[in-house]
mmCIF file of C-alpha atoms in Angstrom:
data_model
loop_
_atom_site.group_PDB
_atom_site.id
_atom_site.type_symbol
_atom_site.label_atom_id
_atom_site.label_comp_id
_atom_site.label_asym_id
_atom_site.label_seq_id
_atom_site.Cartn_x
_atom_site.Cartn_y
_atom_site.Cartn_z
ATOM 1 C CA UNK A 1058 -58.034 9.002 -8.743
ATOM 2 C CA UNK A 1059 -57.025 4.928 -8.432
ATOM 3 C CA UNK A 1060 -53.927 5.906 -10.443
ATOM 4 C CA UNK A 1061 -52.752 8.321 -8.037
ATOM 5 C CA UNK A 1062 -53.580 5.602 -4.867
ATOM 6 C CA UNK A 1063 -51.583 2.855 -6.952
ATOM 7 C CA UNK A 1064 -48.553 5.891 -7.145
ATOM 8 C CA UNK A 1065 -48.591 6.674 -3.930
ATOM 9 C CA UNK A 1066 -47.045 3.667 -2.197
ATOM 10 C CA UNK A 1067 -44.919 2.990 -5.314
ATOM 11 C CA UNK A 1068 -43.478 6.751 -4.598
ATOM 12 C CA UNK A 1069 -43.308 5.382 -0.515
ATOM 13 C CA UNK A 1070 -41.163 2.745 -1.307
ATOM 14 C CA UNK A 1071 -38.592 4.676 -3.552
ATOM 15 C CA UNK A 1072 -38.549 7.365 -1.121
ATOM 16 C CA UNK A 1073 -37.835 4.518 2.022
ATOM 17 C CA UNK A 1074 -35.138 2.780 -0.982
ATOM 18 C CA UNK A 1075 -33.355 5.858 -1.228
ATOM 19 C CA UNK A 1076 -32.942 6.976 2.349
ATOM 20 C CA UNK A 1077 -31.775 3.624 3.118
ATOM 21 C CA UNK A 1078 -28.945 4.261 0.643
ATOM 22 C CA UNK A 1079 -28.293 7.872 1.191
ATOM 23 C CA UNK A 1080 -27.783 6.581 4.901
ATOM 24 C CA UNK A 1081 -25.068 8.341 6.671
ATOM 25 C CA UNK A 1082 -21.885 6.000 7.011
ATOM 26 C CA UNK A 1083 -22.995 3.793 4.960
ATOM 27 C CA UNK A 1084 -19.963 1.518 3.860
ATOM 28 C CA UNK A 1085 -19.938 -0.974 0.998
ATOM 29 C CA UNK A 1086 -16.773 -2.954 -0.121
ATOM 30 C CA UNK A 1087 -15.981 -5.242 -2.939
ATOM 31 C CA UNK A 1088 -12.567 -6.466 -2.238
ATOM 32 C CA UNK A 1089 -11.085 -9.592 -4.298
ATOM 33 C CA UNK A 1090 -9.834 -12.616 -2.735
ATOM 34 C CA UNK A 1091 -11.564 -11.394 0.452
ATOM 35 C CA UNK A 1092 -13.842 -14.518 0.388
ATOM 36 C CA UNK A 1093 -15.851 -14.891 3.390
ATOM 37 C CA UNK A 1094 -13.298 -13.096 5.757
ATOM 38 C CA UNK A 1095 -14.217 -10.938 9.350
ATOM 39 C CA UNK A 1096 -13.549 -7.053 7.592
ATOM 40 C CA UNK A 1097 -12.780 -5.408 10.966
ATOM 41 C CA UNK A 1098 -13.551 -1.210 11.803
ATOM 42 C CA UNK A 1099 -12.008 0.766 14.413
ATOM 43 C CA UNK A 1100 -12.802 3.840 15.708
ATOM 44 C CA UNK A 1101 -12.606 6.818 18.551
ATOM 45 C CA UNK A 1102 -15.625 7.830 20.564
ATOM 46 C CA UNK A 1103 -15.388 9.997 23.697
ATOM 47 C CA UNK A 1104 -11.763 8.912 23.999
ATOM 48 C CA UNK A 1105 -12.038 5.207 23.889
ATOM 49 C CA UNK A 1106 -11.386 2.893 20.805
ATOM 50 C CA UNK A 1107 -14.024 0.722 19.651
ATOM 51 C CA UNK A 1108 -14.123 -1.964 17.264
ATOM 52 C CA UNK A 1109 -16.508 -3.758 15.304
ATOM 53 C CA UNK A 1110 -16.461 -6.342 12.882
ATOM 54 C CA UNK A 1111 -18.433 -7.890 10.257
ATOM 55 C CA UNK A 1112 -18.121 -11.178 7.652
ATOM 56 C CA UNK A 1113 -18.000 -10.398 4.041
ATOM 57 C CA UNK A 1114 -19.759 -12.636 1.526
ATOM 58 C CA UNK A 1115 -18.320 -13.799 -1.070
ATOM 59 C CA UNK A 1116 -15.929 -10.217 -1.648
ATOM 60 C CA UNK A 1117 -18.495 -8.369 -0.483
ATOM 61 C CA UNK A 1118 -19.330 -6.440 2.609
ATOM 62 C CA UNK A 1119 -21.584 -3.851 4.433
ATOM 63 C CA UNK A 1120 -21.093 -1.478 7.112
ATOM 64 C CA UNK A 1121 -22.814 1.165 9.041
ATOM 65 C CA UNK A 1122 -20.196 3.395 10.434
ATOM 66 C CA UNK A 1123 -20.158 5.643 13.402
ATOM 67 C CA UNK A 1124 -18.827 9.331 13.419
ATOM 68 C CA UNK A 1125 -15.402 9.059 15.090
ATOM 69 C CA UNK A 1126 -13.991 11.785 17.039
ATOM 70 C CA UNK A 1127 -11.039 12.534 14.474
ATOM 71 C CA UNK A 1128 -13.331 11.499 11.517
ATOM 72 C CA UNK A 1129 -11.203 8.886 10.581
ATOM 73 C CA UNK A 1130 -12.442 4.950 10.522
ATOM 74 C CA UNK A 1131 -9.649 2.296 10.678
ATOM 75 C CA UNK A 1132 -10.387 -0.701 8.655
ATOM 76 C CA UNK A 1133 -8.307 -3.924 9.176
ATOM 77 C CA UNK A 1134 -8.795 -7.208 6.329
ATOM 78 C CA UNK A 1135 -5.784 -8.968 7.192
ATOM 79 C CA UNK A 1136 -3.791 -8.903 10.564
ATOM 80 C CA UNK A 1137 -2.000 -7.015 11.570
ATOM 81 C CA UNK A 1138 -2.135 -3.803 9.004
ATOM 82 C CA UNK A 1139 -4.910 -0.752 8.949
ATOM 83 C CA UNK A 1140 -5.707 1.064 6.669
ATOM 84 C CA UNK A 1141 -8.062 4.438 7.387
ATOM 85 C CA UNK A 1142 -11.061 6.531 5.731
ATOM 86 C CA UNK A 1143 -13.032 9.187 6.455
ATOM 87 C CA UNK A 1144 -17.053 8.685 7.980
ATOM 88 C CA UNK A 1145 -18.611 10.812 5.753
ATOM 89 C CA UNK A 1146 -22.845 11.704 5.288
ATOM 90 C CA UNK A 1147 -22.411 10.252 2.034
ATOM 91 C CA UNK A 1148 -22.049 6.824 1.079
ATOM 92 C CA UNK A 1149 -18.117 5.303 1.049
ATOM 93 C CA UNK A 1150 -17.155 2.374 -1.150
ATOM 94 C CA UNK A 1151 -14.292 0.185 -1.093
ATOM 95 C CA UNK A 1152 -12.300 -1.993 -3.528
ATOM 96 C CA UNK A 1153 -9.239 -3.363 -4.273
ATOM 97 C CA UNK A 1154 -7.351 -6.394 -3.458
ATOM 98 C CA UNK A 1155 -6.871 -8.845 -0.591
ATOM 99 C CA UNK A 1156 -2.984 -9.224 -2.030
ATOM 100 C CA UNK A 1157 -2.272 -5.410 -1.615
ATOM 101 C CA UNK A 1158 -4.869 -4.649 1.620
ATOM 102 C CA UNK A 1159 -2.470 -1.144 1.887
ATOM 103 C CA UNK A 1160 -3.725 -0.015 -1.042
ATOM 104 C CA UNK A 1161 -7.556 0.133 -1.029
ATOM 105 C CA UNK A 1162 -9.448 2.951 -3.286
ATOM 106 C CA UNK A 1163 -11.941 5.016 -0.588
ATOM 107 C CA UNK A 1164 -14.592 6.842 -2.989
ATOM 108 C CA UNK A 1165 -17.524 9.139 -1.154
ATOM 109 C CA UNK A 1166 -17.259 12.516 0.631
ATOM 110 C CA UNK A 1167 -14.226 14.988 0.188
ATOM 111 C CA UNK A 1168 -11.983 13.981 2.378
ATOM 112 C CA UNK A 1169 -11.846 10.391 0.887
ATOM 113 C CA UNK A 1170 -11.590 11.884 -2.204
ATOM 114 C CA UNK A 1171 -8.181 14.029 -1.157
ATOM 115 C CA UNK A 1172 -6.955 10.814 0.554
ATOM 116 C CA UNK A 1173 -7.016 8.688 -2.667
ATOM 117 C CA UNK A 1174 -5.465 11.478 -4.468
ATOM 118 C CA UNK A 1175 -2.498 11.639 -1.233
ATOM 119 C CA UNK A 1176 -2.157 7.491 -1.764
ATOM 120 C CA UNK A 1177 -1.953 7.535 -5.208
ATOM 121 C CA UNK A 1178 0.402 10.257 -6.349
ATOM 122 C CA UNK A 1179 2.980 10.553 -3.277
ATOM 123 C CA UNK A 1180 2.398 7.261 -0.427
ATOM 124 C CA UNK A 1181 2.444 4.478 -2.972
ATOM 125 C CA UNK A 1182 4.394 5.860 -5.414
ATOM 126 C CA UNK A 1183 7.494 6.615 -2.510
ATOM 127 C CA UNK A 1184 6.742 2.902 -1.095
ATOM 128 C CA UNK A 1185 7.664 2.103 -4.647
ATOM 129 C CA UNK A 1186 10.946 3.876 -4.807
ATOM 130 C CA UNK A 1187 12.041 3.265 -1.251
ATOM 131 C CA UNK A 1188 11.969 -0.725 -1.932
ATOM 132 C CA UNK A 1189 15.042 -0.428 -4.514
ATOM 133 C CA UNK A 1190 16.760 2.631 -3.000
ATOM 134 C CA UNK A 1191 20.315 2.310 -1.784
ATOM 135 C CA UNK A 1192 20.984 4.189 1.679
ATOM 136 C CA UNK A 1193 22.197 7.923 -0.584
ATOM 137 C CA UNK A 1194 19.106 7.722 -2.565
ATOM 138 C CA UNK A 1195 16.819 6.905 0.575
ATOM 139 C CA UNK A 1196 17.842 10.647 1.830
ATOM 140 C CA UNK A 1197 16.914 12.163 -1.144
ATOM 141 C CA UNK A 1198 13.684 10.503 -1.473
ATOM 142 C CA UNK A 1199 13.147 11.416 2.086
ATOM 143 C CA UNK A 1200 13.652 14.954 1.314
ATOM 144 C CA UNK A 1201 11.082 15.067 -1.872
ATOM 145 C CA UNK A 1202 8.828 12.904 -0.030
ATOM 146 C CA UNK A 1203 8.234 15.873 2.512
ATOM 147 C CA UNK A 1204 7.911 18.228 0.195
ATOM 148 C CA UNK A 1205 5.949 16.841 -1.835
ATOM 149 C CA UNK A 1206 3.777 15.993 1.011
ATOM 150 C CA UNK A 1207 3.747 20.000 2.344
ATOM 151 C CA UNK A 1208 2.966 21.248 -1.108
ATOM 152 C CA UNK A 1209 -0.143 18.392 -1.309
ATOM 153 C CA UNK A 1210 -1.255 20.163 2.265
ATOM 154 C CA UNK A 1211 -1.068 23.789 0.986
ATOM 155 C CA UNK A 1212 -3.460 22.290 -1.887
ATOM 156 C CA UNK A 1213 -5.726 20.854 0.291
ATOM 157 C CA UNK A 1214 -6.642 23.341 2.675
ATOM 158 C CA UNK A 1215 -10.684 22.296 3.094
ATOM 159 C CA UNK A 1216 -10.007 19.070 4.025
ATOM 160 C CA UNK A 1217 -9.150 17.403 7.452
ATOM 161 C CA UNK A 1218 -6.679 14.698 5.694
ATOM 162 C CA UNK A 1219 -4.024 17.775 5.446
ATOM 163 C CA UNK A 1220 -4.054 18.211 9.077
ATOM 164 C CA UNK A 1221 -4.067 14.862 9.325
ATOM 165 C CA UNK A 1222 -0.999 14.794 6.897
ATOM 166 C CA UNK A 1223 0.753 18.057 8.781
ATOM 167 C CA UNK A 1224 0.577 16.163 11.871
ATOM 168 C CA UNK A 1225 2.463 13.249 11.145
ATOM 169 C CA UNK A 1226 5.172 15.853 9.224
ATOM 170 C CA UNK A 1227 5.689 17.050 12.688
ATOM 171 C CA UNK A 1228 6.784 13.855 13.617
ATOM 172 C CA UNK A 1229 8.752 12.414 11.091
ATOM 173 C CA UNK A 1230 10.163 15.914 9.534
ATOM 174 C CA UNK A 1231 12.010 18.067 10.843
ATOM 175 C CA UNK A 1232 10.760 21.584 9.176
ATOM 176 C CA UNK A 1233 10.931 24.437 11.744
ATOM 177 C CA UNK A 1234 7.752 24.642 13.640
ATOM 178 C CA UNK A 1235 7.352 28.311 12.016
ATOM 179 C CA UNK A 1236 7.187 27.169 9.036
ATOM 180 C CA UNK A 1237 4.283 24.386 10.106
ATOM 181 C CA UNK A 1238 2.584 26.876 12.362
ATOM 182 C CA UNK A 1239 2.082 29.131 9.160
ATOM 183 C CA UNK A 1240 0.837 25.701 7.046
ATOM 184 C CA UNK A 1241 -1.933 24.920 9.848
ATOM 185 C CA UNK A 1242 -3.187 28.873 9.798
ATOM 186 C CA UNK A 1243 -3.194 28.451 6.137
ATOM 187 C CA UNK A 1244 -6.175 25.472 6.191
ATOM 188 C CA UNK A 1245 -9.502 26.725 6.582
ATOM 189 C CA UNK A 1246 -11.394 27.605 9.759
ATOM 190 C CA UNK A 1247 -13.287 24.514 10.043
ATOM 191 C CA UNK A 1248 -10.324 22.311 9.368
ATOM 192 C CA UNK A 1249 -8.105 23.934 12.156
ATOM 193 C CA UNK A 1250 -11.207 23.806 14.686
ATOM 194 C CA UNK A 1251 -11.613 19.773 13.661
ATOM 195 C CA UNK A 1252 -9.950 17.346 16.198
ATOM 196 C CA UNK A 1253 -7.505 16.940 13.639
ATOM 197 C CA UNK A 1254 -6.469 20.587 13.397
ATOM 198 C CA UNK A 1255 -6.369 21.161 17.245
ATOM 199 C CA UNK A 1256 -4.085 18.004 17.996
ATOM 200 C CA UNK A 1257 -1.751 19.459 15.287
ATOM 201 C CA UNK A 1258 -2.151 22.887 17.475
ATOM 202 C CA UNK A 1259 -1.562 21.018 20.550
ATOM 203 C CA UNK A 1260 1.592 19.022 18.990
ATOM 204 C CA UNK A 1261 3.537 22.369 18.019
ATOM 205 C CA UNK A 1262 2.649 23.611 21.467
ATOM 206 C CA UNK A 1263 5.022 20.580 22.534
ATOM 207 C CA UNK A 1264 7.321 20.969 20.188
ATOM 208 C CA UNK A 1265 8.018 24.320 21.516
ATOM 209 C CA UNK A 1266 8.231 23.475 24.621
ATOM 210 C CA UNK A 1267 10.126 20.108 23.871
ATOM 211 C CA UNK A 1268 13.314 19.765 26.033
ATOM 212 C CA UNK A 1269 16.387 19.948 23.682
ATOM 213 C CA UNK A 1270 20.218 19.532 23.604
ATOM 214 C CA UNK A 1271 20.955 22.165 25.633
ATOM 215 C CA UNK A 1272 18.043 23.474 27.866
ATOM 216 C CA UNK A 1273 16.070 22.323 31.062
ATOM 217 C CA UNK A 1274 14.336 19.030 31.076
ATOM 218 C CA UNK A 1275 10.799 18.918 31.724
ATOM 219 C CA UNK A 1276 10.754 17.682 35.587
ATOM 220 C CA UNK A 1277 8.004 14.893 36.177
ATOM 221 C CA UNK A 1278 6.975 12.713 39.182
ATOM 222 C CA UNK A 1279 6.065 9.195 38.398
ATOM 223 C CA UNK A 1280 5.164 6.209 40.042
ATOM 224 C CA UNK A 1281 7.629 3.137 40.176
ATOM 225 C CA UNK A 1282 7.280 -0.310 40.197
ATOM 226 C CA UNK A 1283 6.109 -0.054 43.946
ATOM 227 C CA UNK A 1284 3.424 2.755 43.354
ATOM 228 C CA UNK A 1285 6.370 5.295 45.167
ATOM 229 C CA UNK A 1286 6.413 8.840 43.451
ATOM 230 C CA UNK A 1287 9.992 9.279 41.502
ATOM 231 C CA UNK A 1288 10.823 13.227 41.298
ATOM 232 C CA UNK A 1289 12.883 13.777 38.674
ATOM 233 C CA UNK A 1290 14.528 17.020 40.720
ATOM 234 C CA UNK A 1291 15.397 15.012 43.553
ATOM 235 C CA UNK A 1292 18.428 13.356 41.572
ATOM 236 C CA UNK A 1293 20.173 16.709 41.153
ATOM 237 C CA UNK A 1294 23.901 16.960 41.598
ATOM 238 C CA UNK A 1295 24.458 13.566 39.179
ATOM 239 C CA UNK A 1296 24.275 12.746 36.103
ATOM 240 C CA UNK A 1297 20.766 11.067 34.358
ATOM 241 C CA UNK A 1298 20.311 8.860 31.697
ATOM 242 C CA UNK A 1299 16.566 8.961 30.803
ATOM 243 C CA UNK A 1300 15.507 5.523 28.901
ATOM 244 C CA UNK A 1301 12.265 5.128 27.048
ATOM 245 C CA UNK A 1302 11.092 2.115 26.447
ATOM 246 C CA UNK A 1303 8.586 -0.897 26.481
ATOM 247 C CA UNK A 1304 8.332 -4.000 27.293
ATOM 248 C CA UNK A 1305 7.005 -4.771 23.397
ATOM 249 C CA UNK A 1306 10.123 -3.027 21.987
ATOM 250 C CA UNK A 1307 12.597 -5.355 20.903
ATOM 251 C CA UNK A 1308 15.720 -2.939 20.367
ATOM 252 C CA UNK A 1309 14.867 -1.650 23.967
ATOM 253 C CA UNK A 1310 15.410 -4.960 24.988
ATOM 254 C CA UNK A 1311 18.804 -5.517 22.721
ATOM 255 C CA UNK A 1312 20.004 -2.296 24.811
ATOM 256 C CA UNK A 1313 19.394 -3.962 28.070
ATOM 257 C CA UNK A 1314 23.255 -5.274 28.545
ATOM 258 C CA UNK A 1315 24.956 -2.196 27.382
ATOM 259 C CA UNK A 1316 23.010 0.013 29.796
ATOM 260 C CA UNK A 1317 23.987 -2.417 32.655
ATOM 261 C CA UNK A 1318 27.766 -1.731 31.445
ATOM 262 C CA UNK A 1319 26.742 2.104 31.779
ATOM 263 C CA UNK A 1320 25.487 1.346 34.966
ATOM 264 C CA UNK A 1321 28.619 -0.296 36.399
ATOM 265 C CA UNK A 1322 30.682 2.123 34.827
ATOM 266 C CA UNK A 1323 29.623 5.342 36.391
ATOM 267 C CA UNK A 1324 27.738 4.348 39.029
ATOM 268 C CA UNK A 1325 29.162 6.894 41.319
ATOM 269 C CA UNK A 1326 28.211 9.456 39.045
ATOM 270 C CA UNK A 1327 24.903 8.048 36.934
ATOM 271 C CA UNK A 1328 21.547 7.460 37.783
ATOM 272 C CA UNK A 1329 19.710 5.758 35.080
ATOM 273 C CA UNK A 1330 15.354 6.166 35.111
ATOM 274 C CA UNK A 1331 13.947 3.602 32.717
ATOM 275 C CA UNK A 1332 10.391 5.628 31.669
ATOM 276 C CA UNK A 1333 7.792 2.360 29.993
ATOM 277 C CA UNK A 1334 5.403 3.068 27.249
ATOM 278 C CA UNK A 1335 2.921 0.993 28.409
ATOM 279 C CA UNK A 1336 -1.076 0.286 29.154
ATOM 280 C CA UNK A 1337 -2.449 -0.195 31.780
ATOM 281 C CA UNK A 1338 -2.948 -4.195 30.825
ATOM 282 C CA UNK A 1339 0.246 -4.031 30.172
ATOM 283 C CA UNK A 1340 1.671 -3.654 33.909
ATOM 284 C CA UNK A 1341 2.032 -7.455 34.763
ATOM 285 C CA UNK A 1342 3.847 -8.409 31.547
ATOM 286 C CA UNK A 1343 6.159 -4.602 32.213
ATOM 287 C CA UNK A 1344 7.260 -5.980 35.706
ATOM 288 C CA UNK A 1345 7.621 -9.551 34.080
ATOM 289 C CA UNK A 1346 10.287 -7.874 31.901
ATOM 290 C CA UNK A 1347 12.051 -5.856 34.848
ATOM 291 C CA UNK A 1348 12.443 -9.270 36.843
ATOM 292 C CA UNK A 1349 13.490 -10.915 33.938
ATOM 293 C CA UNK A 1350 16.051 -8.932 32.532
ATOM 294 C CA UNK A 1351 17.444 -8.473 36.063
ATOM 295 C CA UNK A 1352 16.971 -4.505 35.646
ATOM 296 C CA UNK A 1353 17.825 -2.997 38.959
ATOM 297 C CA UNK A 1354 17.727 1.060 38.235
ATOM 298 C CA UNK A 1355 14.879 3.164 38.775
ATOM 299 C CA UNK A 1356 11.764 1.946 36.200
ATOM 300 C CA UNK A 1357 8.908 4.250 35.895
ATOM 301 C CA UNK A 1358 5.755 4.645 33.786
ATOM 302 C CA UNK A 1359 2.527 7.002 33.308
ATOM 303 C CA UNK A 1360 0.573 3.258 31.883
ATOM 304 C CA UNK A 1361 -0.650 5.523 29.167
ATOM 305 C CA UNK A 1362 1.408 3.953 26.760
ATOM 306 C CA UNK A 1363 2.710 6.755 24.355
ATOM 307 C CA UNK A 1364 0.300 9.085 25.600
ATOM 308 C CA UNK A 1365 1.678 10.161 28.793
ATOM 309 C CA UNK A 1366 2.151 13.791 29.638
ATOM 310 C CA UNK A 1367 6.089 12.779 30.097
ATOM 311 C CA UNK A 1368 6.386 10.784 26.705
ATOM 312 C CA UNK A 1369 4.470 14.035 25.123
ATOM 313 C CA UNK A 1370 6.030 16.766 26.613
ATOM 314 C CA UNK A 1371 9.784 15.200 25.657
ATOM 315 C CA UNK A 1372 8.131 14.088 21.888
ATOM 316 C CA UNK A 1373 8.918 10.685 22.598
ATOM 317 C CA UNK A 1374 8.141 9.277 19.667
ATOM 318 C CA UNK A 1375 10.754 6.304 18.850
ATOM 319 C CA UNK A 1376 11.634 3.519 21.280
ATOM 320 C CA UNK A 1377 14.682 3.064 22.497
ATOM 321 C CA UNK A 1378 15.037 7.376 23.249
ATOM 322 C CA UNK A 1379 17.764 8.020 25.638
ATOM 323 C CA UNK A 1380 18.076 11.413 26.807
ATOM 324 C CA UNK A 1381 21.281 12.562 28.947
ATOM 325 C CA UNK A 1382 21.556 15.495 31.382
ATOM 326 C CA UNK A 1383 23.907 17.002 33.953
ATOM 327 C CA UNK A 1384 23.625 17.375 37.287
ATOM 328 C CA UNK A 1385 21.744 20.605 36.898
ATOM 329 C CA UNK A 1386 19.289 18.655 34.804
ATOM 330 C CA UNK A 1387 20.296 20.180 31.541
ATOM 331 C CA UNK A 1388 20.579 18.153 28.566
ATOM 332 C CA UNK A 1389 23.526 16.914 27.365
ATOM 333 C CA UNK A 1390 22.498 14.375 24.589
ATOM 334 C CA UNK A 1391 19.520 13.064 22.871
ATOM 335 C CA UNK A 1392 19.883 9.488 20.324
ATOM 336 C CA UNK A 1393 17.726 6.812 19.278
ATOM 337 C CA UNK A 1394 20.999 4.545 19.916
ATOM 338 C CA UNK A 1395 23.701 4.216 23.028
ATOM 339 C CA UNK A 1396 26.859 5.347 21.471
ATOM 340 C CA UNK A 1397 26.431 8.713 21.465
ATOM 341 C CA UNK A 1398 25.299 8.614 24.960
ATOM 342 C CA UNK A 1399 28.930 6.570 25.773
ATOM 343 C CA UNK A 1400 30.608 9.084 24.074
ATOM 344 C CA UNK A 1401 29.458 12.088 25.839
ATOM 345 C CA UNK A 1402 29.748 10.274 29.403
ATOM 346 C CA UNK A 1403 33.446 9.103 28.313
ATOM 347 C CA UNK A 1404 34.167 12.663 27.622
ATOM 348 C CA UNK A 1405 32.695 14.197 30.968
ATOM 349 C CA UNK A 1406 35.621 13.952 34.103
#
């Protein structure tokens, strides 16, 4: 009997041990060169983005994460690059190097187990070949890279880093949306009801829908500098040149002088409506800009930054994007650059 009362706490104590490292989020890291450095986590809860940061010790460093709403936990050792994992039940580790903070090794949970197999077979082995590769070769790598990234989704259809992947293909590639509609129904249930799977849903749903050389543009109203709603129908019967841009976008700014040369040019013909990616923080420095750069057309914005129902439902998704449309607010053009946007109002009489 006093053996079993000297076992009983003893068994207490593993059982309390265990739990505490069987604890859900649980995140340990052993990074070299990290020192004594602030290892900061970001994440999405309800909508908002939260951050929290803790000091490693000597390399090492310990985190309880949070469940995020798209499962995925940002994690920042050097400014200004992140680099993302999955929350998982289980425990997650993390090593690597503070030289090469891009290319950390996630280990715990499924998902973190598919996204070290994505990062080591296709991401860093492209960022490899696209350092030495001559503008031809950059194409071609381009092309293999997608592939090889939609075959890695079809073989990976349990886990939320293929949506994840699929998304961002939607974005950067230029696959018909067929073709990616028939990828998402080909990941599991539970994958394509995650928040991962939906937004992909919802992105196609834009992409269909995504005004195009040729068709209607999507008409908006949008408040101005002033607070004054801007309806996009009301400038019927001319010609629009739709800019979007931000005040952080340094190209956007390089474009600034040319436009005003548009401007002058056909100003009895163009209207120009500058649309800003920005936050709502963001306002003072946006009008800042405006006075600054002497920009006298019409300058709206949602202050959503990217994530405005106008910057969505035209996939905005490169700054400068200059869209061009006739006075029956079709469009004409569509270019990441000027030129083409001179060339098609030089050709119009």
């Amino acid at each position: 009997m006093k053996s079993k009362y000297i076992l009983f706490p003893t068994m207490l104590f593993a059982l309390f041990t265990n739990s505490l490292i069987a604890q859900p989020g649980k995140v340990t890291g052993n990074i070299k060169g990290l020192g004594n450095r602030p290892v900061i986590f970001g994440y999405k809860q309800k909508g908002k983005y939260q951050l929290d940061t803790v000091f490693a010790k000597q390399d090492h460093f310990s985190y309880l994460a949070k469940p995020s709403d798209d499962g995925r936990i940002h994690l920042r050792i050097t400014s200004p690059r992140y680099t993302a994992f999955y929350y998982d039940e289980v425990p997650v580790t993390v090593s690597g190097s503070i030289e090469t903070p891009y290319k950390l090794i996630f280990k715990g949970g499924p998902d973190n187990t598919v996204l070290s197999r994505y990062e080591e077979s296709i991401e860093w082995v492209y960022d490899e070949k696209f350092k030495t590769a001559s503008g031809s070769e950059r194409a071609k790598l381009e092309q293999q890279r997608n592939k090889d990234i939609l075959d890695f989704i079809l073989k990976n259809p349990s886990s939320i880093h293929s949506a994840y992947l699929l998304y961002w293909q939607t974005i950067t590639d230029d696959t018909p949306i067929d073709q990616y509609e028939n990828i998402l129904k080909s990941l599991s249930a539970a994958v394509q009801d995650s928040d991962q799977g939906k937004q992909v849903a919802k992105r196609l749903e834009l992409l269909k829908k995504q005004p195009v050389v040729g068709k209607e543009a999507l008409n908006f109203t949008l408040p101005d500098t002033a607070g004054r709603a801007v309806d996009l129908n009301n400038y019927r019967g001319k010609y629009v040149l739709l800019d979007f841009w931000g005040h952080w976008c340094g190209p956007c700014i390089k474009s600034f002088p040319k436009l005003k040369q548009l401007q002058s040019q056909y100003m009895d013909k163009l209207v120009i409506i500058g649309i800003a990616a920005e936050y709502e923080s963001d306002k003072p420095q946006w009008l800042k800009t405006i006075r600054t750069h002497k920009l006298n057309w019409v300058q709206v914005s949602e202050l959503k930054a990217d994530k405005g129902e106008v910057n969505e439902g035209y996939n905005v998704n490169a700054f400068p994007t200059y869209l061009l449309l006739d006075k029956n607010g079709i469009v004409l053009e569509r270019s990441l650059s000027l030129e083409p946007i001179q060339q098609k109002l030089s050709s119009i009489k």
